[in-house]
Tab-separated table of C-alpha atoms in Angstrom:
chain	number	residue	atom	x	y	z
A	1	MET	CA	-13.472	-15.533	-29.066
A	2	PRO	CA	-15.947	-14.102	-26.556
A	3	THR	CA	-15.834	-10.363	-26.178
A	4	PHE	CA	-18.179	-7.604	-25.174
A	5	THR	CA	-18.016	-3.942	-26.025
A	6	THR	CA	-18.039	-1.216	-23.400
A	7	ARG	CA	-19.822	2.132	-23.607
A	8	ASP	CA	-16.632	3.748	-24.901
A	9	ARG	CA	-16.319	1.100	-27.646
A	10	THR	CA	-13.541	-0.907	-26.018
A	11	ASP	CA	-13.676	-4.649	-26.718
A	12	ILE	CA	-13.041	-6.748	-23.635
A	13	TYR	CA	-12.052	-10.388	-24.049
A	14	TYR	CA	-13.251	-12.875	-21.444
A	15	LYS	CA	-13.271	-16.601	-20.739
A	16	ASP	CA	-16.503	-18.215	-19.493
A	17	TRP	CA	-15.723	-21.747	-18.288
A	18	GLY	CA	-17.501	-24.430	-16.422
A	19	ASN	CA	-21.139	-24.892	-15.321
A	20	LYS	CA	-23.151	-22.001	-16.690
A	21	THR	CA	-25.670	-22.416	-13.830
A	22	GLY	CA	-23.065	-22.897	-11.124
A	23	PRO	CA	-21.832	-20.396	-8.569
A	24	VAL	CA	-19.875	-17.623	-10.214
A	25	VAL	CA	-16.216	-16.783	-9.600
A	26	THR	CA	-14.512	-13.898	-11.376
A	27	PHE	CA	-10.778	-13.457	-11.736
A	28	SER	CA	-8.917	-10.136	-12.184
A	29	HIS	CA	-5.320	-10.498	-13.272
A	30	GLY	CA	-2.117	-8.661	-12.407
A	31	TRP	CA	0.089	-6.291	-14.430
A	32	PRO	CA	0.985	-6.623	-17.280
A	33	LEU	CA	-0.603	-10.088	-17.678
A	34	ASN	CA	-3.974	-11.355	-18.784
A	35	SER	CA	-6.573	-13.956	-17.932
A	36	ASP	CA	-4.221	-16.798	-18.985
A	37	ASN	CA	-2.351	-16.303	-15.726
A	38	TRP	CA	-5.415	-17.709	-13.900
A	39	ASP	CA	-5.711	-20.915	-15.967
A	40	SER	CA	-4.723	-23.190	-13.098
A	41	GLN	CA	-7.358	-21.736	-10.773
A	42	ALA	CA	-9.971	-21.376	-13.487
A	43	PHE	CA	-9.628	-24.965	-14.705
A	44	PHE	CA	-9.659	-26.295	-11.148
A	45	LEU	CA	-12.817	-24.456	-10.111
A	46	ALA	CA	-14.620	-25.026	-13.427
A	47	SER	CA	-13.932	-28.785	-12.935
A	48	LYS	CA	-15.570	-28.511	-9.472
A	49	GLY	CA	-18.889	-27.163	-10.934
A	50	TYR	CA	-18.230	-23.478	-10.693
A	51	ARG	CA	-18.824	-20.923	-13.463
A	52	VAL	CA	-15.533	-19.125	-13.933
A	53	ILE	CA	-15.280	-15.752	-15.677
A	54	ALA	CA	-11.735	-14.321	-16.314
A	55	HIS	CA	-11.304	-11.205	-18.480
A	56	ASP	CA	-8.360	-9.424	-20.058
A	57	ARG	CA	-8.326	-5.867	-18.744
A	58	ARG	CA	-8.365	-3.093	-21.336
A	59	GLY	CA	-4.923	-2.609	-22.783
A	60	HIS	CA	-3.965	-6.176	-21.835
A	61	GLY	CA	-4.141	-9.529	-23.557
A	62	ARG	CA	-6.704	-9.891	-26.289
A	63	SER	CA	-8.742	-6.853	-25.314
A	64	SER	CA	-8.641	-3.526	-27.154
A	65	GLN	CA	-5.694	-1.172	-26.681
A	66	PRO	CA	-7.314	2.297	-26.250
A	67	TRP	CA	-5.082	5.263	-25.654
A	68	GLU	CA	-7.426	6.543	-23.003
A	69	GLY	CA	-9.092	4.980	-19.979
A	70	ASN	CA	-6.079	3.139	-18.580
A	71	ASN	CA	-7.033	3.919	-14.971
A	72	MET	CA	-8.444	2.064	-12.008
A	73	ASN	CA	-11.941	3.598	-12.128
A	74	THR	CA	-12.358	2.626	-15.794
A	75	TYR	CA	-10.967	-0.876	-15.154
A	76	ALA	CA	-13.625	-1.365	-12.485
A	77	ASP	CA	-16.275	0.100	-14.674
A	78	ASP	CA	-15.395	-2.192	-17.550
A	79	LEU	CA	-15.756	-5.173	-15.232
A	80	TYR	CA	-19.102	-3.905	-13.906
A	81	GLN	CA	-20.350	-3.633	-17.450
A	82	LEU	CA	-19.285	-7.292	-17.981
A	83	PHE	CA	-21.281	-8.252	-14.864
A	84	GLU	CA	-24.300	-6.443	-16.344
A	85	ALA	CA	-23.814	-7.995	-19.799
A	86	LEU	CA	-23.688	-11.533	-18.379
A	87	ASP	CA	-26.105	-10.774	-15.534
A	88	LEU	CA	-23.638	-12.048	-12.900
A	89	ARG	CA	-24.919	-12.145	-9.353
A	90	ASP	CA	-23.785	-13.620	-6.013
A	91	VAL	CA	-20.260	-13.458	-7.323
A	92	THR	CA	-17.030	-14.299	-5.574
A	93	MET	CA	-14.415	-11.895	-6.957
A	94	VAL	CA	-10.780	-12.915	-6.927
A	95	GLY	CA	-7.901	-10.566	-7.745
A	96	HIS	CA	-4.160	-10.912	-7.855
A	97	SER	CA	-1.794	-7.951	-7.477
A	98	THR	CA	-3.220	-5.120	-9.603
A	99	GLY	CA	-6.359	-7.244	-9.979
A	100	GLY	CA	-6.858	-7.077	-6.220
A	101	GLY	CA	-6.954	-3.303	-6.585
A	102	GLU	CA	-9.511	-3.711	-9.343
A	103	VAL	CA	-11.726	-5.825	-7.077
A	104	ALA	CA	-11.465	-3.312	-4.249
A	105	ARG	CA	-12.254	-0.332	-6.506
A	106	PHE	CA	-15.161	-2.311	-8.045
A	107	VAL	CA	-16.789	-2.647	-4.612
A	108	GLY	CA	-15.866	0.903	-3.693
A	109	LEU	CA	-17.708	2.233	-6.776
A	110	PHE	CA	-20.572	-0.209	-7.190
A	111	GLY	CA	-21.123	-1.795	-3.804
A	112	THR	CA	-21.785	-5.442	-3.010
A	113	GLU	CA	-25.236	-5.940	-4.574
A	114	ARG	CA	-23.746	-8.423	-7.067
A	115	VAL	CA	-20.864	-9.639	-4.907
A	116	LYS	CA	-21.009	-12.032	-1.953
A	117	LYS	CA	-17.351	-12.742	-1.279
A	118	ALA	CA	-13.881	-11.553	-2.348
A	119	VAL	CA	-10.311	-12.870	-2.361
A	120	LEU	CA	-7.267	-10.593	-2.515
A	121	ILE	CA	-4.068	-12.470	-3.464
A	122	ALA	CA	-0.739	-10.678	-3.154
A	123	SER	CA	-2.718	-7.536	-3.844
A	124	VAL	CA	-1.681	-3.919	-4.048
A	125	PRO	CA	-4.201	-2.328	-1.551
A	126	PRO	CA	-4.246	-0.268	0.540
A	127	VAL	CA	-1.531	1.679	-1.381
A	128	MET	CA	1.901	0.703	-2.572
A	129	VAL	CA	3.835	3.930	-2.883
A	130	GLN	CA	5.808	5.272	0.080
A	131	SER	CA	4.659	8.539	1.657
A	132	ALA	CA	4.773	10.418	4.934
A	133	ILE	CA	1.804	8.326	6.163
A	134	ASN	CA	2.907	5.092	4.473
A	135	ALA	CA	6.481	4.644	5.527
A	136	GLU	CA	6.386	0.889	4.759
A	137	GLY	CA	5.562	1.598	1.123
A	138	THR	CA	7.867	1.347	-1.915
A	139	PRO	CA	9.654	4.552	-2.904
A	140	LEU	CA	8.321	6.309	-5.988
A	141	ALA	CA	11.771	6.056	-7.581
A	142	VAL	CA	11.223	2.337	-7.908
A	143	PHE	CA	8.138	2.794	-10.053
A	144	ASP	CA	9.867	5.531	-11.993
A	145	SER	CA	12.568	2.988	-12.806
A	146	PHE	CA	9.853	0.654	-14.155
A	147	ARG	CA	8.726	3.310	-16.539
A	148	GLU	CA	12.314	4.119	-17.600
A	149	ALA	CA	12.984	0.435	-18.155
A	150	MET	CA	9.921	0.061	-20.326
A	151	ILE	CA	10.895	2.973	-22.467
A	152	GLY	CA	14.502	1.820	-22.705
A	153	ASP	CA	13.843	-1.816	-23.571
A	154	ARG	CA	10.423	-3.255	-22.650
A	155	ALA	CA	11.248	-6.693	-24.055
A	156	GLN	CA	14.262	-7.099	-21.801
A	157	PHE	CA	12.498	-5.600	-18.778
A	158	PHE	CA	9.700	-8.070	-19.279
A	159	LEU	CA	12.280	-10.839	-19.082
A	160	ASP	CA	14.034	-9.428	-16.038
A	161	VAL	CA	10.904	-9.211	-13.852
A	162	PRO	CA	9.800	-12.856	-14.142
A	163	SER	CA	13.407	-14.110	-14.108
A	164	GLY	CA	13.833	-12.422	-10.683
A	165	PRO	CA	11.408	-11.110	-8.091
A	166	PHE	CA	8.011	-11.949	-9.544
A	167	PHE	CA	8.318	-15.701	-9.134
A	168	GLY	CA	11.069	-15.519	-6.557
A	169	PHE	CA	13.529	-17.146	-8.936
A	170	ASN	CA	16.239	-14.887	-7.594
A	171	ARG	CA	16.165	-16.620	-4.225
A	172	SER	CA	18.777	-19.148	-3.352
A	173	GLY	CA	17.534	-22.689	-4.015
A	174	ALA	CA	14.607	-21.610	-6.093
A	175	LYS	CA	13.395	-24.109	-8.713
A	176	VAL	CA	13.419	-21.940	-11.842
A	177	SER	CA	10.781	-22.598	-14.533
A	178	GLN	CA	11.778	-21.216	-17.922
A	179	GLY	CA	8.229	-21.946	-19.030
A	180	LEU	CA	6.762	-19.590	-16.449
A	181	ILE	CA	9.295	-16.893	-17.472
A	182	ASN	CA	8.383	-17.316	-21.130
A	183	SER	CA	4.631	-17.219	-20.360
A	184	TRP	CA	5.004	-14.076	-18.337
A	185	TRP	CA	7.037	-12.468	-21.158
A	186	GLN	CA	4.524	-13.504	-23.766
A	187	GLN	CA	1.544	-12.124	-21.809
A	188	GLY	CA	3.386	-8.899	-21.050
A	189	MET	CA	4.381	-8.327	-24.681
A	190	MET	CA	0.750	-8.838	-25.755
A	191	ALA	CA	-0.220	-5.838	-23.663
A	192	SER	CA	-0.513	-2.342	-25.043
A	193	PHE	CA	2.650	-0.347	-24.452
A	194	LYS	CA	0.560	2.661	-23.420
A	195	GLY	CA	-1.804	0.588	-21.301
A	196	SER	CA	0.891	-1.209	-19.383
A	197	TYR	CA	2.882	2.001	-18.959
A	198	ASP	CA	-0.169	3.879	-17.544
A	199	CYS	CA	-1.012	0.957	-15.345
A	200	ILE	CA	2.220	1.328	-13.353
A	201	LYS	CA	0.934	4.590	-11.895
A	202	GLN	CA	-2.477	3.020	-11.230
A	203	PHE	CA	-1.232	0.007	-9.285
A	204	SER	CA	1.435	1.935	-7.387
A	205	GLU	CA	-0.229	5.236	-6.486
A	206	THR	CA	-3.956	4.513	-6.153
A	207	ASP	CA	-5.181	4.580	-2.557
A	208	PHE	CA	-7.754	1.818	-1.930
A	209	SER	CA	-8.157	2.405	1.789
A	210	GLU	CA	-11.706	3.680	1.508
A	211	ASP	CA	-12.634	0.955	-0.945
A	212	LEU	CA	-11.435	-1.702	1.544
A	213	LYS	CA	-13.615	-0.217	4.280
A	214	LYS	CA	-16.640	-0.672	1.942
A	215	MET	CA	-15.957	-4.333	1.414
A	216	THR	CA	-18.569	-5.508	3.950
A	217	ILE	CA	-18.423	-9.075	2.641
A	218	PRO	CA	-16.286	-11.988	3.743
A	219	THR	CA	-12.848	-11.273	2.236
A	220	LEU	CA	-9.907	-13.630	2.247
A	221	VAL	CA	-6.437	-12.136	1.917
A	222	LEU	CA	-3.646	-14.509	0.769
A	223	HIS	CA	-0.103	-13.099	0.864
A	224	GLY	CA	3.382	-14.541	0.872
A	225	ASP	CA	5.806	-13.223	3.479
A	226	ASP	CA	8.608	-13.211	0.869
A	227	ASP	CA	6.694	-11.113	-1.660
A	228	GLN	CA	9.411	-8.889	-3.254
A	229	VAL	CA	6.970	-7.031	-5.538
A	230	VAL	CA	4.094	-6.157	-3.125
A	231	PRO	CA	5.678	-6.555	0.342
A	232	ILE	CA	3.239	-7.879	2.940
A	233	GLN	CA	4.047	-5.208	5.491
A	234	ALA	CA	2.606	-2.478	3.283
A	235	SER	CA	-0.272	-4.482	1.792
A	236	GLY	CA	-1.733	-7.728	3.182
A	237	LEU	CA	-1.084	-6.849	6.835
A	238	LYS	CA	-2.644	-3.412	6.439
A	239	SER	CA	-5.516	-4.505	4.217
A	240	VAL	CA	-6.865	-6.966	6.702
A	241	GLU	CA	-7.086	-4.240	9.332
A	242	LEU	CA	-9.307	-2.104	7.102
A	243	LEU	CA	-11.560	-4.903	5.860
A	244	PRO	CA	-14.734	-5.289	7.941
A	245	GLN	CA	-14.770	-9.075	7.459
A	246	GLY	CA	-11.170	-9.783	6.444
A	247	THR	CA	-9.197	-12.937	7.116
A	248	LEU	CA	-5.462	-13.116	6.401
A	249	LYS	CA	-3.579	-16.290	5.468
A	250	ILE	CA	0.162	-15.908	5.198
A	251	TYR	CA	2.179	-18.218	2.888
A	252	PRO	CA	5.558	-18.770	4.589
A	253	GLY	CA	8.281	-17.987	2.027
A	254	GLY	CA	5.594	-17.313	-0.554
A	255	PRO	CA	6.646	-15.039	-3.514
A	256	HIS	CA	4.391	-12.576	-5.344
A	257	ALA	CA	3.290	-15.183	-7.891
A	258	LEU	CA	1.219	-17.300	-5.469
A	259	PRO	CA	-1.308	-18.403	-8.168
A	260	ASN	CA	1.601	-19.911	-10.086
A	261	ILE	CA	4.245	-21.025	-7.609
A	262	CYS	CA	1.750	-22.118	-4.940
A	263	ALA	CA	-1.063	-23.111	-7.332
A	264	GLU	CA	-2.116	-26.254	-5.520
A	265	GLN	CA	-2.440	-24.542	-2.141
A	266	VAL	CA	-4.142	-21.476	-3.595
A	267	ASN	CA	-6.681	-23.716	-5.349
A	268	LYS	CA	-7.318	-25.544	-2.093
A	269	ASP	CA	-7.767	-22.299	-0.178
A	270	LEU	CA	-10.089	-20.841	-2.795
A	271	LEU	CA	-12.324	-23.949	-2.796
A	272	GLU	CA	-12.456	-24.032	1.035
A	273	PHE	CA	-13.405	-20.334	1.106
A	274	LEU	CA	-16.041	-20.777	-1.574
A	275	GLU	CA	-17.634	-23.665	0.271
A	276	SER	CA	-17.533	-22.073	3.688
């Protein structure tokens, strides 16, 4: 099982698939999941000759579960250390949900020397939480309820989320996949309780506005207009206005889980963007 160890002695698990000399694509996953949630995209691109790197964020999946360091700056630093360890260059970075915030913060902290393109899918930037200057955001009370639900019964909460808004299975006429629900639950329960608890604050309250402005590379924003977790009005529509070279593609009726529910179209859009 490939891992590398960060400066603070945290072991980070990663997958390294495909052509080792091919163009590099990295994938940053959402909360509270891990790199397995990218398997459709990773397999597709690796089969097309790309080198695909997908890691489990600290506190998630098969990576270590440290008590400290569960914050966006450290997440980005861990990923940069992986770039250094594998000497990754000319990378296209792809992030979903919280992972999109990780990509933005990575560029905000470390620039674009190793990055040539980025893709933000149903991602949390610029900032999720509602405030006086972000009226379209989600009230803090919603994220407080996430924390309360975790403490009360994490196992049930991690069934309720994928059974409802994450995949859009609560919508009339939705084709429900019990397999996807089970997979989400399994990935979530693999995560550190402390790590996934801390991450709620990170994905909801971190302001990525200045990071987006520093993303002076072609950046594709994919977002569903029926995203119940990260509503497009407070995220995708605002992000593209801050990105120097941003392009927005809206998925009509698309839920938050675009890489799963709309996997075929996401794969097609990623390949087209990579080859453009």
